Short mmCIF file of C-alpha atoms in Angstrom, two decimals:
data_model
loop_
_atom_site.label_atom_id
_atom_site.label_comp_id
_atom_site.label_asym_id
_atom_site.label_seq_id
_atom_site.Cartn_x
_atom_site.Cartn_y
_atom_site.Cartn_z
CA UNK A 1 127.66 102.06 12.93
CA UNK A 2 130.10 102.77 16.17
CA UNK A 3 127.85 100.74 18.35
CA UNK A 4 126.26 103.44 20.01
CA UNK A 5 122.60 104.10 19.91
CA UNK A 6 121.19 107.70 19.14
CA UNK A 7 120.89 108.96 23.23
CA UNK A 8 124.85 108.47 23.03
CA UNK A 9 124.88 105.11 24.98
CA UNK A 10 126.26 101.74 24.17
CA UNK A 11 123.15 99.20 24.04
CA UNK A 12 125.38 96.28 24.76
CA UNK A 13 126.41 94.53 27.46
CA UNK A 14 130.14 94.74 27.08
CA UNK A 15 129.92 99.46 27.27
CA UNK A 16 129.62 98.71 31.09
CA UNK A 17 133.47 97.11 31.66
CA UNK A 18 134.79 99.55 29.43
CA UNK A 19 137.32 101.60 31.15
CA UNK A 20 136.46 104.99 29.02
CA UNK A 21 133.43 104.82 30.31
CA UNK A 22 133.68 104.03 33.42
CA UNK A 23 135.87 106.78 33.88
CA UNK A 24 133.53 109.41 32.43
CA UNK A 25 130.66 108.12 34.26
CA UNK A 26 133.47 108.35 37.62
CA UNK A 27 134.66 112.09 36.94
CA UNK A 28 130.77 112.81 36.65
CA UNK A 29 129.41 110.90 40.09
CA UNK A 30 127.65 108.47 37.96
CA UNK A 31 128.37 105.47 40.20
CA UNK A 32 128.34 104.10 43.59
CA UNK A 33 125.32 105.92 44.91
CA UNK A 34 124.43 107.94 41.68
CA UNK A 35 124.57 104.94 39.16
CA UNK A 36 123.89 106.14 35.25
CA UNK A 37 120.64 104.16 34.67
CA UNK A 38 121.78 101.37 31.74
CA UNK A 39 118.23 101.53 29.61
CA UNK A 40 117.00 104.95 28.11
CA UNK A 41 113.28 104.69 29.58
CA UNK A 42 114.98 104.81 33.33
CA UNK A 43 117.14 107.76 32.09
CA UNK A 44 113.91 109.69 30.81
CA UNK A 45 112.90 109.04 34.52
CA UNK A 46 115.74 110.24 35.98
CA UNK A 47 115.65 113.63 34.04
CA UNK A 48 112.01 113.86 34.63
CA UNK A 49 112.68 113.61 38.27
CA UNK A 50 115.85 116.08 38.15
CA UNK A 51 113.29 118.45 36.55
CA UNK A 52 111.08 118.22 39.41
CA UNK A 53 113.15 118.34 42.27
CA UNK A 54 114.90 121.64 40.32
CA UNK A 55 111.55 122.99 39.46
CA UNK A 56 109.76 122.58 42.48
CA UNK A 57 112.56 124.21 44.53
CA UNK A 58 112.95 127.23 42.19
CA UNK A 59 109.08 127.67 42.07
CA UNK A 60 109.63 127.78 46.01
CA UNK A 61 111.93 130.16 46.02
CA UNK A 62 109.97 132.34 43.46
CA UNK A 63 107.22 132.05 45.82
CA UNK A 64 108.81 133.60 48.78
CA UNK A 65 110.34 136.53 46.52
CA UNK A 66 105.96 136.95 45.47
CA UNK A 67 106.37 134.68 42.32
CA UNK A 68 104.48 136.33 38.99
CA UNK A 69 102.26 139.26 39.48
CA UNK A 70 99.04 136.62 39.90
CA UNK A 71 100.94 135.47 43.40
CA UNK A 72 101.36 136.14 46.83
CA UNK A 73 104.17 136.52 48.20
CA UNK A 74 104.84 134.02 50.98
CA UNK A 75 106.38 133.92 54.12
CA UNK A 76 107.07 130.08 54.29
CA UNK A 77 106.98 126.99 52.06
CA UNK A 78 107.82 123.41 51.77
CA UNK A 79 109.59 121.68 49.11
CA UNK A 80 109.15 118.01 50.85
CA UNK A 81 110.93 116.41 47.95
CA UNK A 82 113.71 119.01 48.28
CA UNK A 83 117.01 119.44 49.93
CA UNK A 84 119.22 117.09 47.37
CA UNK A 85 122.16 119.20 49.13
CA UNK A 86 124.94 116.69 47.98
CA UNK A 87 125.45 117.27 44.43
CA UNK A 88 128.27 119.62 42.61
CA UNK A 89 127.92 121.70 39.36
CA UNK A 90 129.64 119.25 37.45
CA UNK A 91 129.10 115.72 39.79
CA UNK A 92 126.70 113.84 41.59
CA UNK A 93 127.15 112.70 44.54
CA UNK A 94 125.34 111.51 47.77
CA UNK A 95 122.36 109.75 45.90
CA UNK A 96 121.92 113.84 44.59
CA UNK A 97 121.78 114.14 40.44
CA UNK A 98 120.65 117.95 41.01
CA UNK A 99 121.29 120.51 43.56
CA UNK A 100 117.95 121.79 44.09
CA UNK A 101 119.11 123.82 47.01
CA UNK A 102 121.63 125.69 44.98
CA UNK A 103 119.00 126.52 42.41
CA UNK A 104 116.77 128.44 44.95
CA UNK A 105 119.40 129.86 46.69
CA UNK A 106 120.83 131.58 43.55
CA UNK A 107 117.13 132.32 42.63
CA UNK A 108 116.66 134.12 45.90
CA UNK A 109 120.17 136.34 45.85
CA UNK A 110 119.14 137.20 42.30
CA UNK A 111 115.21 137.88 43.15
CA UNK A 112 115.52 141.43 42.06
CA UNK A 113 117.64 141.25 38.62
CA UNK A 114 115.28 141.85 35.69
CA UNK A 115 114.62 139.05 33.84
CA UNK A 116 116.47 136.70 36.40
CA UNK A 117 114.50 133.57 34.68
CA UNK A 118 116.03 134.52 31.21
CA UNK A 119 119.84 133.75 31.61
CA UNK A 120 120.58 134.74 35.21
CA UNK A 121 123.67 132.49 35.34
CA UNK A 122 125.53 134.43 32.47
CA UNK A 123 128.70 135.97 33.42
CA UNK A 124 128.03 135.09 36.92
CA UNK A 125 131.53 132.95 37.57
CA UNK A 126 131.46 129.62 40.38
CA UNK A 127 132.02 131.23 43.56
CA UNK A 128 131.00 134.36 43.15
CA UNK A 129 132.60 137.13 45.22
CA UNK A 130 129.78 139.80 46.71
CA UNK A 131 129.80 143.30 47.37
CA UNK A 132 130.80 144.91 51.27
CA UNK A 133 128.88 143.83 53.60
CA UNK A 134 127.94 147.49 54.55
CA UNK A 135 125.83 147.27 51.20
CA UNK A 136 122.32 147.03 52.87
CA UNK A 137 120.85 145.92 49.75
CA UNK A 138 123.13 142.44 48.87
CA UNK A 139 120.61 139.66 49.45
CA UNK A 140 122.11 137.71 52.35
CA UNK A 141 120.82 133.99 52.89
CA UNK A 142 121.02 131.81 55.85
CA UNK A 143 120.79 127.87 54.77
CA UNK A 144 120.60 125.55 58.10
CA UNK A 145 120.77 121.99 57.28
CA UNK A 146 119.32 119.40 59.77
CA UNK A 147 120.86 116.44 58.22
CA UNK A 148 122.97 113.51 59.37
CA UNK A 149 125.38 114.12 56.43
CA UNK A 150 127.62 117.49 55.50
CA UNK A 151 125.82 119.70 52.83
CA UNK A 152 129.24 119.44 50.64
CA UNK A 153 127.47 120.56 47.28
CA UNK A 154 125.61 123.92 48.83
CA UNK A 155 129.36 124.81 50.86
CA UNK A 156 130.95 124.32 47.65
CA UNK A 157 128.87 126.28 45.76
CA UNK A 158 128.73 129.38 48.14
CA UNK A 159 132.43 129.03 49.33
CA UNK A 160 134.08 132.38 49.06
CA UNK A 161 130.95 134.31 48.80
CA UNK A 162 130.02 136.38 52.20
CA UNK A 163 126.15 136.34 51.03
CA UNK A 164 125.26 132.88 52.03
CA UNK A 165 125.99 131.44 55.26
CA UNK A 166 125.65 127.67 55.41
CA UNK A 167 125.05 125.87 58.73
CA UNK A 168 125.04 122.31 59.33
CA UNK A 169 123.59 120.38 62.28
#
């Protein structure tokens, strides 16, 4: 018995002042404005929630590219629960545990890959450099954000690529 329960987590009160873990919890964004929830029934929330936001915004995107071969394509929706723009890969930040935003924008640039639900991050490094921009067929994406606040998660994600231009108001 190391004092930790089976989701990984201390269940006392002194895990909190521990500097190991506060530190962990710091280099992930878990604090401030993105707290770790301390009891595992508000953690199951917060992944349950993450795995709406995500979902919803990917299904979005898959809408506009048509979706499955029982769908439409569309030519607008709304992900009203969307636009969590704040968050990195590997850190929360900005009251954002997911990037939602990043997940449809990837899903859109990679809308014509085969099988581009099974794996589509594979190989594909951070930052991605595209092809010339004479190449008619690279997927090129135009994210405006109307927000008070910088959209520091989508810049980062889509830094040195030339296929997604980020604008912030």
């Amino acid at each position: 018995q190391n004092g930790f329960g089976i989701d990984g987590f201390r269940h006392d009160h002194d895990a909190i002042n521990n500097p190991e873990i506060q530190a962990l919890l710091a280099k992930h964004g878990l604090e401030d404005d993105c707290p770790l929830p301390t009891d595992s029934n508000a953690r199951k929330i917060l992944w349950k929630y993450c795995l709406s936001v995500a979902g919803t915004s990917w299904h979005a995107a898959s809408l506009l590219m048509g979706g499955s071969a029982d769908e439409d394509e569309r030519d607008v929706v709304i992900h009203w629960g969307g636009g969590r723009h704040h968050s990195h890969s590997d850190k929360a930040g900005g009251f954002c545990y997911v990037n939602d935003v990043v997940l449809a924008i990837h899903r859109l640039l990679h809308s014509r890959a085969d099988g581009v639900d099974d794996g589509m991050f594979a190989g594909i490094p951070d930052n991605q450099s595209s092809s010339s921009l004479g190449d008619k067929s690279t997927p090129r994406i135009l994210y405006i954000d109307l927000d008070i606040h910088h959209p520091d998660g989508v810049q980062s994600a889509f830094y040195s690529t030339d296929q997604v231009f980020t604008a912030s108001f």
